[in-house]
Coordinates of N, CA and C and ligand atoms in Angstrom, one line a residue:
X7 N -28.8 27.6 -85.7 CA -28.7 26.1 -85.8 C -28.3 25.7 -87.1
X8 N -27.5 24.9 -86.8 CA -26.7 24.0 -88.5 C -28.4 23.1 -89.0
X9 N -27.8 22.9 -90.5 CA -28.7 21.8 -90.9 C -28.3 20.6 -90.5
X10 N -29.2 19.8 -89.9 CA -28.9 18.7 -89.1 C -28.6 17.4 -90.3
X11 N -27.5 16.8 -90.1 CA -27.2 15.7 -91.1 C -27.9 14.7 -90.3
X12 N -28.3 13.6 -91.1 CA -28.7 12.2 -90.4 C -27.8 11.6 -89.8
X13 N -27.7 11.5 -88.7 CA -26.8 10.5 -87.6 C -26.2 9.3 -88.7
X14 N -25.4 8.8 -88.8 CA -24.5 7.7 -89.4 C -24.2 6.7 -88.4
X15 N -25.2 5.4 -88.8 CA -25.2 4.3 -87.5 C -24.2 3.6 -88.2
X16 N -23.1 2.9 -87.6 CA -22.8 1.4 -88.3 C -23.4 0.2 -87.6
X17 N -23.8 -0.9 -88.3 CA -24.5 -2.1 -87.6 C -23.5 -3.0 -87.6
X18 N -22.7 -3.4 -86.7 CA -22.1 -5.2 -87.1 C -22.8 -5.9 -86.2
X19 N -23.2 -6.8 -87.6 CA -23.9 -7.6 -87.1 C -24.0 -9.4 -87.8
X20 N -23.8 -10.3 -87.5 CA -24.1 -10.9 -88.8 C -25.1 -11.9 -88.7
X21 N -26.2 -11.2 -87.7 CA -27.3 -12.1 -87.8 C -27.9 -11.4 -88.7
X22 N -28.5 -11.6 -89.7 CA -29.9 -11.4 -90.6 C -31.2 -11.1 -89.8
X23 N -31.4 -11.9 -89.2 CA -32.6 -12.2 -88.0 C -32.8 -10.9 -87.3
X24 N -31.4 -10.8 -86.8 CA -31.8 -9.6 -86.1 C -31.4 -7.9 -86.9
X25 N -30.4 -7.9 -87.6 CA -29.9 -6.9 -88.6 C -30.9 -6.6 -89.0
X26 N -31.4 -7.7 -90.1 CA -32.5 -6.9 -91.1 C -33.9 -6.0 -90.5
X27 N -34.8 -6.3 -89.4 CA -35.3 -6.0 -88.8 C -35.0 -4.5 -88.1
X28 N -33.8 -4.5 -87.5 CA -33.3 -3.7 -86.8 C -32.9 -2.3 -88.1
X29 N -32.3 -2.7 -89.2 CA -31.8 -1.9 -90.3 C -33.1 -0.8 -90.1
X30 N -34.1 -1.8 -90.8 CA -35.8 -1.4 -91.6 C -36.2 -0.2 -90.2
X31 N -35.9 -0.8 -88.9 CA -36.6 0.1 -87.8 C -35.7 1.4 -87.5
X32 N -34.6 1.6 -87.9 CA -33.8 2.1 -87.6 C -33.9 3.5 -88.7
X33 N -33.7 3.2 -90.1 CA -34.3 3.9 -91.3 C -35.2 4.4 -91.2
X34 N -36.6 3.9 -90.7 CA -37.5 4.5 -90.8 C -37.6 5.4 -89.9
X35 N -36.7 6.0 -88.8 CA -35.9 7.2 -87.4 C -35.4 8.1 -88.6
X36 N -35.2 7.9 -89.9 CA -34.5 8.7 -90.7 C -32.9 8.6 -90.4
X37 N -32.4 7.1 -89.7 CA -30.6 7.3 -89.5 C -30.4 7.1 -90.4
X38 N -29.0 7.4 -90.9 CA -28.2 6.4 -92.0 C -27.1 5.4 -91.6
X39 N -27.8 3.7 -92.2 CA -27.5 3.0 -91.7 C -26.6 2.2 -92.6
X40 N -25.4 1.6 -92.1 CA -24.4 0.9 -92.9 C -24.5 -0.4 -92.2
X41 N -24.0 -2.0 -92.7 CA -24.5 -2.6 -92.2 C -23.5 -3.4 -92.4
X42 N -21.8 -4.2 -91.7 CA -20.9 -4.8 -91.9 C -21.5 -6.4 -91.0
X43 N -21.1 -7.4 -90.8 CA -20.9 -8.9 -90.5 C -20.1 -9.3 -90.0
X44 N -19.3 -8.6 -89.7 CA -18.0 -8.9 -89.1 C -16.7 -7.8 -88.8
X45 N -15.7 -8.1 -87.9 CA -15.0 -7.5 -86.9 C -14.4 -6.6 -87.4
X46 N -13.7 -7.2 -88.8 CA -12.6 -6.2 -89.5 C -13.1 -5.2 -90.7
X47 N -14.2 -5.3 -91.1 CA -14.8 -4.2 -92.3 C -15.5 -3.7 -91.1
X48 N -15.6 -3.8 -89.9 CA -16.1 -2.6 -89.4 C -14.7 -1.5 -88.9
X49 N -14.2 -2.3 -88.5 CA -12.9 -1.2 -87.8 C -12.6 -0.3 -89.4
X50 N -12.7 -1.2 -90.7 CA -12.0 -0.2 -91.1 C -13.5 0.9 -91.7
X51 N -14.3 0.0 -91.8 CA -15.5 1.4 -92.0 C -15.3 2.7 -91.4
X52 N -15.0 2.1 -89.8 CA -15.0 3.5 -88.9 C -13.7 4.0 -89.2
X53 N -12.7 3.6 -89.4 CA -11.8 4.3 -90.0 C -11.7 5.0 -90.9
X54 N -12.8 4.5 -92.4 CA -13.2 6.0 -93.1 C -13.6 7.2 -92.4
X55 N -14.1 7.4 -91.8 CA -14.5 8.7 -90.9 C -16.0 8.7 -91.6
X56 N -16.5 9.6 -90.5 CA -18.2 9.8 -90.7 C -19.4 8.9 -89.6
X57 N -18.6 8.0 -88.8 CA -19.7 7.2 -88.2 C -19.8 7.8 -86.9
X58 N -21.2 8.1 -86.6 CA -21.7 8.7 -85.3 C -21.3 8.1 -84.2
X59 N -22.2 6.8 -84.2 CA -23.0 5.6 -83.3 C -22.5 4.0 -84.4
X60 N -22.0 3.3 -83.2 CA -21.2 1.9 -83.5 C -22.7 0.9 -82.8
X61 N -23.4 -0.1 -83.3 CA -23.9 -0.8 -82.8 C -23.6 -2.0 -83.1
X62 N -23.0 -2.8 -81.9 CA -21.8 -3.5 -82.2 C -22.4 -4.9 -81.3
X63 N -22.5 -6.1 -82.6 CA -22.6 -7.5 -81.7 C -21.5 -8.0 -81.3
X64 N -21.6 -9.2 -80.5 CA -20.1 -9.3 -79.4 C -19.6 -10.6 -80.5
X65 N -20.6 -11.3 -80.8 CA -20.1 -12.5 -81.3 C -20.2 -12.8 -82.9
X66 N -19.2 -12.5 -83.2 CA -18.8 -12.0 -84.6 C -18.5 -13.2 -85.1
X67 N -18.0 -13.6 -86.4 CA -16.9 -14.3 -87.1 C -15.4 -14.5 -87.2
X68 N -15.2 -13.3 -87.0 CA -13.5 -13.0 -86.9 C -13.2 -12.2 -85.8
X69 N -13.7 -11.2 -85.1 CA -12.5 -10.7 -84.4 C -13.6 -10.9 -83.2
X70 N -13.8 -11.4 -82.0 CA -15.0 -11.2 -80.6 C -15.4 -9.4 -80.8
X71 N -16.7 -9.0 -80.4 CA -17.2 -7.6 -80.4 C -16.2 -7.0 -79.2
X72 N -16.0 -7.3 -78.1 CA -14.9 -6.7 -76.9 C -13.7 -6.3 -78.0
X73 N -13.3 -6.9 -78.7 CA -11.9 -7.0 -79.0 C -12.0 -5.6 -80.1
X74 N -12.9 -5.5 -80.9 CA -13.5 -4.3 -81.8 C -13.5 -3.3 -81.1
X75 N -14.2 -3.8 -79.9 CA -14.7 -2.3 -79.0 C -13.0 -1.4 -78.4
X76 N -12.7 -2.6 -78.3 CA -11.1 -2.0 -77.5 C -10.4 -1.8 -79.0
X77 N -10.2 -1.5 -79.9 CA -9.3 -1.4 -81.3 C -9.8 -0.1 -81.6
X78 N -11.2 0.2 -81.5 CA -11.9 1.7 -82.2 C -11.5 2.3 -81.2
X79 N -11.3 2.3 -79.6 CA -11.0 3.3 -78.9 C -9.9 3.5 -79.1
X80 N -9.0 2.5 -79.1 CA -7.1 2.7 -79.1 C -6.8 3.4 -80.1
X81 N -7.9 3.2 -81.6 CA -8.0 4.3 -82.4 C -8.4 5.8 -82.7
X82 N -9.1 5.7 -81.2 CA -9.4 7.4 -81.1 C -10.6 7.3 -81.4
X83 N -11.6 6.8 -81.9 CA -13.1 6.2 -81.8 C -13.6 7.5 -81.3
X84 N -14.2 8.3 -81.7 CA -15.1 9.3 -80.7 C -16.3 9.4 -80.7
X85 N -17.1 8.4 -81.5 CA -18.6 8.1 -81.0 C -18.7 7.5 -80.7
X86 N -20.3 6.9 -80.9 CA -20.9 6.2 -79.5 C -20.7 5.1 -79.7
X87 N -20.6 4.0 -78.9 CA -21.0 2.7 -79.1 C -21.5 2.2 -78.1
X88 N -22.1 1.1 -78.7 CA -23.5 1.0 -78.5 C -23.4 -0.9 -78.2
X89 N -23.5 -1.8 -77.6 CA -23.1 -3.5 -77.4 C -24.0 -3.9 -77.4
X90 N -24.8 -4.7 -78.3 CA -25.6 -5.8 -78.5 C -25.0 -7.3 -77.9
X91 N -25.9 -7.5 -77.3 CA -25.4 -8.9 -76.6 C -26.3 -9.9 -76.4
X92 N -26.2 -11.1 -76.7 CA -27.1 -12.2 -76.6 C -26.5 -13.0 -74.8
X93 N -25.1 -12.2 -75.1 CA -25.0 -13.3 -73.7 C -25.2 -12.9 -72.3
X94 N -26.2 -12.9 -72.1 CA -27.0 -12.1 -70.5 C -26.2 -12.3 -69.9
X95 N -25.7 -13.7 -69.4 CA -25.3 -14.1 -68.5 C -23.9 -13.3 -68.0
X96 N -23.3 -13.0 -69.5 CA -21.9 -12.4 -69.3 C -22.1 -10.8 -69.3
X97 N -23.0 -10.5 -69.0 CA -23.2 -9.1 -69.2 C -22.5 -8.3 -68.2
X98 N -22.4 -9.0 -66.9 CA -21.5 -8.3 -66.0 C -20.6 -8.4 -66.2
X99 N -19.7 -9.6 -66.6 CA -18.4 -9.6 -66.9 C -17.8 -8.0 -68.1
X100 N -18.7 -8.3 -69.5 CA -18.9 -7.0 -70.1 C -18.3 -5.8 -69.5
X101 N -19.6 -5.9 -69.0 CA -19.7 -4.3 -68.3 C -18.1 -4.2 -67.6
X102 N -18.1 -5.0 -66.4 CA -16.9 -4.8 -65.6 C -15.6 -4.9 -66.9
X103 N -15.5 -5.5 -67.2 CA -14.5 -5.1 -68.2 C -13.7 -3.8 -68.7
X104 N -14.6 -3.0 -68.7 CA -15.0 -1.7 -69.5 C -14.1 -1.8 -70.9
X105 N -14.8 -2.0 -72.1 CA -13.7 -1.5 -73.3 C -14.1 -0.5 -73.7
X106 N -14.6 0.4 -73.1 CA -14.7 2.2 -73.8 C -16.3 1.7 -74.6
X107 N -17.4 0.7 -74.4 CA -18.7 0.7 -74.8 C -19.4 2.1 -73.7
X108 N -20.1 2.4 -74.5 CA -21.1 3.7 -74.1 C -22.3 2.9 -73.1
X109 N -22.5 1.8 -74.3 CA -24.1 1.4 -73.3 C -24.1 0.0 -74.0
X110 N -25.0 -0.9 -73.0 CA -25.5 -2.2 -73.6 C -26.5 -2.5 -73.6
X111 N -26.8 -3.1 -74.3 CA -28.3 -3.9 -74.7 C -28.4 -5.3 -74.6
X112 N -29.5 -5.9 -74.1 CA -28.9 -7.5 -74.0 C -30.1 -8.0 -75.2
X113 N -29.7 -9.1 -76.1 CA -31.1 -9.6 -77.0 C -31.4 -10.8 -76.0
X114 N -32.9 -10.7 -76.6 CA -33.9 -9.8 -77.7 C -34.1 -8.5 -76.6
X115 N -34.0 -7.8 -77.7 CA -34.4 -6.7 -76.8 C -35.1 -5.7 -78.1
X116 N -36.5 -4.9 -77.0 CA -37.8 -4.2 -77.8 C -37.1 -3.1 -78.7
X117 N -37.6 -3.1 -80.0 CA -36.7 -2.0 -81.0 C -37.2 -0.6 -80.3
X118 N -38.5 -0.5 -80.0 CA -38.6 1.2 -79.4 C -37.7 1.4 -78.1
X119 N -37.0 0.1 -77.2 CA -35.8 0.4 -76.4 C -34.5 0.8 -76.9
X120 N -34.7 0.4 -77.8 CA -33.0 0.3 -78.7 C -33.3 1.8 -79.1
X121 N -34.3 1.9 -79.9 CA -34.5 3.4 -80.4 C -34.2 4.4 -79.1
X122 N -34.7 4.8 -77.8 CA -34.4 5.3 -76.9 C -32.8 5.2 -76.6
X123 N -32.7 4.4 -76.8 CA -30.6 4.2 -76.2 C -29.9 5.6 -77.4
X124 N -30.4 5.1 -78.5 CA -29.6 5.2 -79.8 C -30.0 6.9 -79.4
X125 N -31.0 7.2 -79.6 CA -31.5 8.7 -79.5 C -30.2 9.4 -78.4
X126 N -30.6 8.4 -77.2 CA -30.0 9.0 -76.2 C -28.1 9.3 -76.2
X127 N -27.8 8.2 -76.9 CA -26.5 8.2 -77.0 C -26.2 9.2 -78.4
X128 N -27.1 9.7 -79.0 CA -26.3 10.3 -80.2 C -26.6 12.0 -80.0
X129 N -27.4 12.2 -79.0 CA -27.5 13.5 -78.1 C -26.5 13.8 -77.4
X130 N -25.8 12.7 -76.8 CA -24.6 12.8 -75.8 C -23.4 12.7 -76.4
X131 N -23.1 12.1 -77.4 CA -22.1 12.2 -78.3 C -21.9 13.4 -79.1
X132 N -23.0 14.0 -79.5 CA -23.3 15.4 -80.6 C -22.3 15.5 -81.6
X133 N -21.6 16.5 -81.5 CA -21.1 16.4 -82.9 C -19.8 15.9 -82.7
X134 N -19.5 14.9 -83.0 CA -18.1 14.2 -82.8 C -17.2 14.6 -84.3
X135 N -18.5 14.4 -85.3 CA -17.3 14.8 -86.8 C -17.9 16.5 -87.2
X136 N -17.9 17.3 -86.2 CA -18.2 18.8 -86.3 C -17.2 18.7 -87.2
X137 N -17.0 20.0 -88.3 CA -16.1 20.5 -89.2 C -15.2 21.6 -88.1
X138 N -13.7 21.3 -88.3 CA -12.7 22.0 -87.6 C -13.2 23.8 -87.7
X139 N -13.9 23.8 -88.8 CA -14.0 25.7 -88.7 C -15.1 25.6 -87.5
X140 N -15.4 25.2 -87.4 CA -16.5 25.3 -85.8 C -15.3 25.4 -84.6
X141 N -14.4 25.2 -84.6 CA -13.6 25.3 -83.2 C -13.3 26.8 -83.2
X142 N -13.4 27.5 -82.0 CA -12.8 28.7 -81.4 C -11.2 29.4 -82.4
X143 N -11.3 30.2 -83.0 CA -10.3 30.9 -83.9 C -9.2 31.8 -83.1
X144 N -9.8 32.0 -81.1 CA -8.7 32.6 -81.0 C -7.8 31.7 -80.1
X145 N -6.2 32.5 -79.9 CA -5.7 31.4 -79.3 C -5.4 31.1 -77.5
X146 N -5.6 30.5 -77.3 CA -5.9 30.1 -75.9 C -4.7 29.8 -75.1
X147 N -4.2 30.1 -73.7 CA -3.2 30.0 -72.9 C -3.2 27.6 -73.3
X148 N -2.0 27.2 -73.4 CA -1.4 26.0 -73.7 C -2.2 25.2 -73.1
X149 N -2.3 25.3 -71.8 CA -2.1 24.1 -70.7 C -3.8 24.4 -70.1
X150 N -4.7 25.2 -70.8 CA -6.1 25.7 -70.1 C -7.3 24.4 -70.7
X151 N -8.4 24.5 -70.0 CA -8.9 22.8 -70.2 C -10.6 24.1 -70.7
X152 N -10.6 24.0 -72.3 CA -12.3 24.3 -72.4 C -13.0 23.6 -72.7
X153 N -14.1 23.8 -72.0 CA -15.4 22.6 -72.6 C -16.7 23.1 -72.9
X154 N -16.7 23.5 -74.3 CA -18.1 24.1 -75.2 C -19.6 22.8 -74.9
X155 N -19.9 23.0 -73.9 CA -21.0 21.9 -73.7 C -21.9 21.9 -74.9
X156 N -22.1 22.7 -75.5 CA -23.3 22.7 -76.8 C -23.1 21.8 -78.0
X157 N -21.4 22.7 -78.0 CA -20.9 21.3 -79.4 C -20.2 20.4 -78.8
X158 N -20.6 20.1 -77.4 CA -19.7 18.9 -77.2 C -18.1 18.7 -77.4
X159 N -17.2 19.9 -77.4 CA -16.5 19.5 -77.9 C -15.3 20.1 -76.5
X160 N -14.1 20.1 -76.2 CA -13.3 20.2 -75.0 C -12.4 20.2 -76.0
X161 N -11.2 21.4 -75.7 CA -9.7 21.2 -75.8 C -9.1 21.6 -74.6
X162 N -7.6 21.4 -74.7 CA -6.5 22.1 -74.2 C -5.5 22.8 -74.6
X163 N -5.6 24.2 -74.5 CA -5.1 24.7 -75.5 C -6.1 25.0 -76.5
X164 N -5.3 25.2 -77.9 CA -6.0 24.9 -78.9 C -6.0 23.5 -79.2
X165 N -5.6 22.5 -78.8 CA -5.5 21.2 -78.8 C -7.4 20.3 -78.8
X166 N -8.4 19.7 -79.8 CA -9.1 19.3 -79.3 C -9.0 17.8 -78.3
X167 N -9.8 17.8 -77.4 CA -9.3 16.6 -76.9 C -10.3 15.3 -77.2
X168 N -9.7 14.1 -77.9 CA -10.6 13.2 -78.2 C -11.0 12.8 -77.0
X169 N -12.8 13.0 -76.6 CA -13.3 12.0 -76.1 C -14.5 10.9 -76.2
X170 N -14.7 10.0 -75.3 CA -15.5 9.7 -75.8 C -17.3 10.5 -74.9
X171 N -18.1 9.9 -75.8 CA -19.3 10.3 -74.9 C -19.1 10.7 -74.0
X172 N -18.8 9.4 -73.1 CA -19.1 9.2 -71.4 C -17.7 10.0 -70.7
X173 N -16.5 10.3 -71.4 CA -15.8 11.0 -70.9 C -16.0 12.5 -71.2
X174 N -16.6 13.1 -72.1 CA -16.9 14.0 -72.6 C -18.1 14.5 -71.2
X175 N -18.8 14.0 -71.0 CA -20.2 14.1 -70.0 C -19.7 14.4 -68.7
X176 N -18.4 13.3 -68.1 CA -17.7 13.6 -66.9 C -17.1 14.9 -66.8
X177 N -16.7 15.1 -67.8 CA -15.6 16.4 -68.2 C -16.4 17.8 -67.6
X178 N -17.5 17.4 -68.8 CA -18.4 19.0 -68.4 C -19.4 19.1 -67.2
X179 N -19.3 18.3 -67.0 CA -19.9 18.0 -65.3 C -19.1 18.5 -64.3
X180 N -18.0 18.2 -64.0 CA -16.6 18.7 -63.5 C -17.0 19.8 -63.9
X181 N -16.2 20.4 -64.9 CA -15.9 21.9 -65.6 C -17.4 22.7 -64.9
X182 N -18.1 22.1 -64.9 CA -19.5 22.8 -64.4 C -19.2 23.6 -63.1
X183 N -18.6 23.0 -62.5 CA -18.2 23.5 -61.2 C -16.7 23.4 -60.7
X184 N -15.8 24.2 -61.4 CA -14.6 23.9 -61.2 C -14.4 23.9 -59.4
X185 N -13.2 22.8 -59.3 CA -12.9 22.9 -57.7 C -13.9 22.4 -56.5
X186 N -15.3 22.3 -56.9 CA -16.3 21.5 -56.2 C -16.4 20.1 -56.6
X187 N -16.5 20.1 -55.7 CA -16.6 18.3 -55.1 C -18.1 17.8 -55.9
X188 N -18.2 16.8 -57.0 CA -18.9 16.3 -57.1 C -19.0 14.7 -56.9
X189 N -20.2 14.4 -56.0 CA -20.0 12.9 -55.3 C -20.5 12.1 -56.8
X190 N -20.1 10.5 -56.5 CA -20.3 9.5 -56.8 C -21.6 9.5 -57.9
X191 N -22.5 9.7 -56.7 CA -23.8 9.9 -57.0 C -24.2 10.6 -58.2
X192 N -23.7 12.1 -58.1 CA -24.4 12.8 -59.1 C -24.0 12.2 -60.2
X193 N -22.9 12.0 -60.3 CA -22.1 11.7 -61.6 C -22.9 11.0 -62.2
X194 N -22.7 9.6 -61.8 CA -23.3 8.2 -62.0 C -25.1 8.7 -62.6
X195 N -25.7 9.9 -61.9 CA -27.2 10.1 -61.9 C -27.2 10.7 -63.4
X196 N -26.1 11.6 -63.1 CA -26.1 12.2 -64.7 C -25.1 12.3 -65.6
X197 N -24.8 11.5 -65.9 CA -24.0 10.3 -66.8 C -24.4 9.7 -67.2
X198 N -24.7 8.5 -66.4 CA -25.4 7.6 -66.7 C -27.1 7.6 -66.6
X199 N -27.8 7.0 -67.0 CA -29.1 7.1 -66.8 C -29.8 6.4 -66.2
X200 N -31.2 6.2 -65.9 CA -31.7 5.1 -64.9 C -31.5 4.2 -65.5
X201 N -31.3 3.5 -66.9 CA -31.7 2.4 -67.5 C -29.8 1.9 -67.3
X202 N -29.1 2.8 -66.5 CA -27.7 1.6 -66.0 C -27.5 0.8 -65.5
X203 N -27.5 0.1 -65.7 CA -27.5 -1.1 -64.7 C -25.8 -2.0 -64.3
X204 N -25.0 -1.5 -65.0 CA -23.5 -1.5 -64.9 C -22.9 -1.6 -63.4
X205 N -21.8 -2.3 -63.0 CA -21.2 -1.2 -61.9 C -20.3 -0.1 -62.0
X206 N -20.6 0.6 -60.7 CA -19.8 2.0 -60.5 C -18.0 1.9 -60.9
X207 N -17.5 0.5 -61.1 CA -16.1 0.2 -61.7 C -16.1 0.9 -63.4
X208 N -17.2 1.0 -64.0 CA -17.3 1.9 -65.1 C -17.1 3.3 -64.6
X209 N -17.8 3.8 -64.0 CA -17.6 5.1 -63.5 C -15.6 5.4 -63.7
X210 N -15.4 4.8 -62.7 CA -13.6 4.8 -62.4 C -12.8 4.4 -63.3
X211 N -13.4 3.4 -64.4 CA -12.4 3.2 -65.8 C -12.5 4.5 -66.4
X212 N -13.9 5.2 -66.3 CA -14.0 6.6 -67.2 C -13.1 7.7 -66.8
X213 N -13.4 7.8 -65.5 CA -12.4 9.0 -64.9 C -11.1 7.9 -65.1
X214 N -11.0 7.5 -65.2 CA -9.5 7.1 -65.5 C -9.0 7.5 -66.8
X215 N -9.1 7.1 -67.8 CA -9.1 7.3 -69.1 C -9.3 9.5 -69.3
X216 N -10.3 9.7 -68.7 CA -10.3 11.0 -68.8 C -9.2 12.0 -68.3
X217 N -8.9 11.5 -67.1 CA -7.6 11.8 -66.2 C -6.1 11.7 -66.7
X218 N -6.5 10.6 -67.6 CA -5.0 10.2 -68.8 C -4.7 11.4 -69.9
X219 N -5.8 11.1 -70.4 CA -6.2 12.3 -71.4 C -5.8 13.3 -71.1
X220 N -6.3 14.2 -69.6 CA -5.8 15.2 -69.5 C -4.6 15.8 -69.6
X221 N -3.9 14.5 -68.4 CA -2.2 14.8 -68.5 C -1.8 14.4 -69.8
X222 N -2.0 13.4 -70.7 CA -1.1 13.5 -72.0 C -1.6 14.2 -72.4
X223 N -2.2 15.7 -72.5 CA -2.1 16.8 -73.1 C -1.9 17.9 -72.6
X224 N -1.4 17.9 -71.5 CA -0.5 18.7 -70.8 C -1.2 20.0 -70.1
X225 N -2.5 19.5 -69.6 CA -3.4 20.4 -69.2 C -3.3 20.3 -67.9
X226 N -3.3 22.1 -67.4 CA -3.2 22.3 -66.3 C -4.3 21.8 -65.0
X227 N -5.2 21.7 -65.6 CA -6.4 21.0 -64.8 C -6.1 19.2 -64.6
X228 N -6.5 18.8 -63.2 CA -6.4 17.7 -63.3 C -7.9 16.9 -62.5
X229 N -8.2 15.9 -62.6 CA -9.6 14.9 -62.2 C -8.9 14.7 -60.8
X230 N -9.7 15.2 -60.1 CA -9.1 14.9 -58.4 C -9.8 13.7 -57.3
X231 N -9.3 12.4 -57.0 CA -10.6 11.5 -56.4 C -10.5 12.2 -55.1
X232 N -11.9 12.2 -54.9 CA -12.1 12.6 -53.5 C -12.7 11.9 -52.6
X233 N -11.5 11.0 -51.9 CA -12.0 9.6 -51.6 C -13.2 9.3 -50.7
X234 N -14.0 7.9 -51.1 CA -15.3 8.4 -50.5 C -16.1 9.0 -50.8
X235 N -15.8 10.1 -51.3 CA -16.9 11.3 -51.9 C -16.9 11.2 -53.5
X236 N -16.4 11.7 -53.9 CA -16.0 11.8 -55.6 C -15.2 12.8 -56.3
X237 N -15.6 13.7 -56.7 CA -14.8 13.3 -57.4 C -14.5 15.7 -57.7
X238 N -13.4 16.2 -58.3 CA -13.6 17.5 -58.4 C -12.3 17.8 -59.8
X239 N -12.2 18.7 -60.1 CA -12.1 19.4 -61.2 C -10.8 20.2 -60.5
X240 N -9.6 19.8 -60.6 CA -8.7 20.9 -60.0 C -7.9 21.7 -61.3
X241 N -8.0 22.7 -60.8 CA -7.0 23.7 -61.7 C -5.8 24.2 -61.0
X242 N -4.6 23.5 -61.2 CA -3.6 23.9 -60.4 C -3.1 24.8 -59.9
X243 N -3.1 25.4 -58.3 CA -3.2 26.8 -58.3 C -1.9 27.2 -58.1
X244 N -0.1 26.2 -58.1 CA 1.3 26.8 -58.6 C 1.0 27.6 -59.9
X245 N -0.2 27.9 -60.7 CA 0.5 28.5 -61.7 C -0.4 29.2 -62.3
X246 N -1.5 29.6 -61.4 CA -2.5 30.4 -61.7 C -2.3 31.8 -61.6
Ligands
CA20 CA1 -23.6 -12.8 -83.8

C-alpha cells in the first residue's frame, strides 16, 4: 500500500456561513481544503492539477455552479464533484440535467452527512491523480478496453481513459462480467447508493458519455442497451 496523501477538497463557495463551518469540519477529517468564492478561480484552481473532490455551490457571483460543473468535465475533470444546493425545489431540474455532478446535497444539510458523501465519493473516485509510473509498463493490443478496479483506473490500449467516478463505476461493473446482461437495477444499486434520490435519466446520461468515450478511443468493446433490461459489455466478436 502507497502512503496515503490527504484527499484535496476544493470548496466554492461564497457563503462564509456556510464555508467557514464546513472548512473547520472538513480539516478536522484531515482533508486538504482550498477554499475559492466564485466560478472562475475555481475552474482555474482545478486546472492547476491536484484536486480530488470539487464541492461546488450552484449560486455563485459570476459564473451559475451548473455552468462550472459542465466547463470542468469538458475539461476532462476526473474527480469528484460534489453540488451543494440551497435550491430544493430545483433539485430535480439539477439532477435531470445531468452536468457530469457525482452527487448532490441540498442545504442545510448535517455536516456528518456531507462527511459520509465526501468519504464515499473519494473512495469511488480513488486515485484520479495516480502518478503515470503506476500504469501497466507492458504494451497492450490498441483497440482492448482494461479496467484495474483497485486503482481505479481503465485504458484502451495503452491509452488511459479519462473518467469520471460514476463512469468509471459503470465501466467496471460491465467489465465485471463481460457480455452479461446487467439490468437497470443492479447498476443504479451499485453505482449509485441508497441515499440517490436522482432519476434513472442519470443513469443513461452516464452510459452515454461512457459509450462516447469508448468509441472516441477506438476501443473494441462497446456499452450495449439492452432494451428493457440494461445494459452489457460487448467485445466485438468480427475481430476477436
Ligand atoms: Ca451561494
Amino acid at each position: 500500500m502507497l502512503g496515503q496523501m490527504p484527499a484535496q477538497l476544493l470548496l466554492v463557495e461564497d457563503d462564509d456561513q456556510i464555508a467557514i463551518p464546513l472548512i473547520r469540519t472538513l480539516e478536522r477529517e484531515d482533508y486538504t481544503v482550498e477554499r475559492v468564492a466564485a466560478g472562475v478561480p475555481a475552474l482555474e484552481r482545478v486546472a492547476a492539477g491536484g484536486v480530488d473532490l470539487v464541492l461546488l455551490d450552484l449560486g455563485l457571483p459570476d459564473v451559475d455552479g451548473l455552468e462550472v460543473c459542465r466547463r470542468l468535465r469538458a475539461a476532462d475533470f476526473g474527480g469528484g464533484i460534489m453540488i451543494l444546493t440551497a435550491r430544493g425545489g430545483e433539485l430535480d431540474r439539477v439532477v435531470g440535467l445531468d452536468v457530469g455532478a457525482d452527487d448532490y446535497i441540498a442545504k442545510p444539510f448535517a455536516l456528518a452527512e456531507l462527511l459520509a458523501r465526501v468519504r464515499a465519493l473519494l473512495r469511488r473516485a480513488g486515485q484520479v491523480a495516480a502518478p503515470a509510473a503506476l500504469a501497466p509498463t507492458t504494451t497492450a493490443a490498441p483497440d482492448v478496453v482494461r479496467v484495474d478496479a483497485d486503482a481505479r483506473r481503465a485504458w484502451v490500449g495503452d491509452a488511459e481513459l479519462g473518467l469520471t467516478a460514476k463512469e468509471f463505476d459503470v465501466l467496471a461493473l460491465l467489465a465485471s462480467s463481460p457480455g452479461a446482461v446487467m439490468t437497470r437495477e443492479r447498476v443504479m444499486d451499485e453505482v449509485w447508493d441508497e441515499n440517490w434520490f436522482g432519476s434513472t435519466k442519470t443513469l443513461d446520461a452516464t452510459i452515454g458519455r461512457l459509450r462516447q468515450k469508448l468509441e472516441d478511443s477506438g476501443a473494441r468493446s462497446r456499452v450495449v442497451n439492452v432494451r428493457g433490461v440494461g445494459f452489457r459489455l460487448e467485445i466485438d466478436p468480427q475481430d476477436g
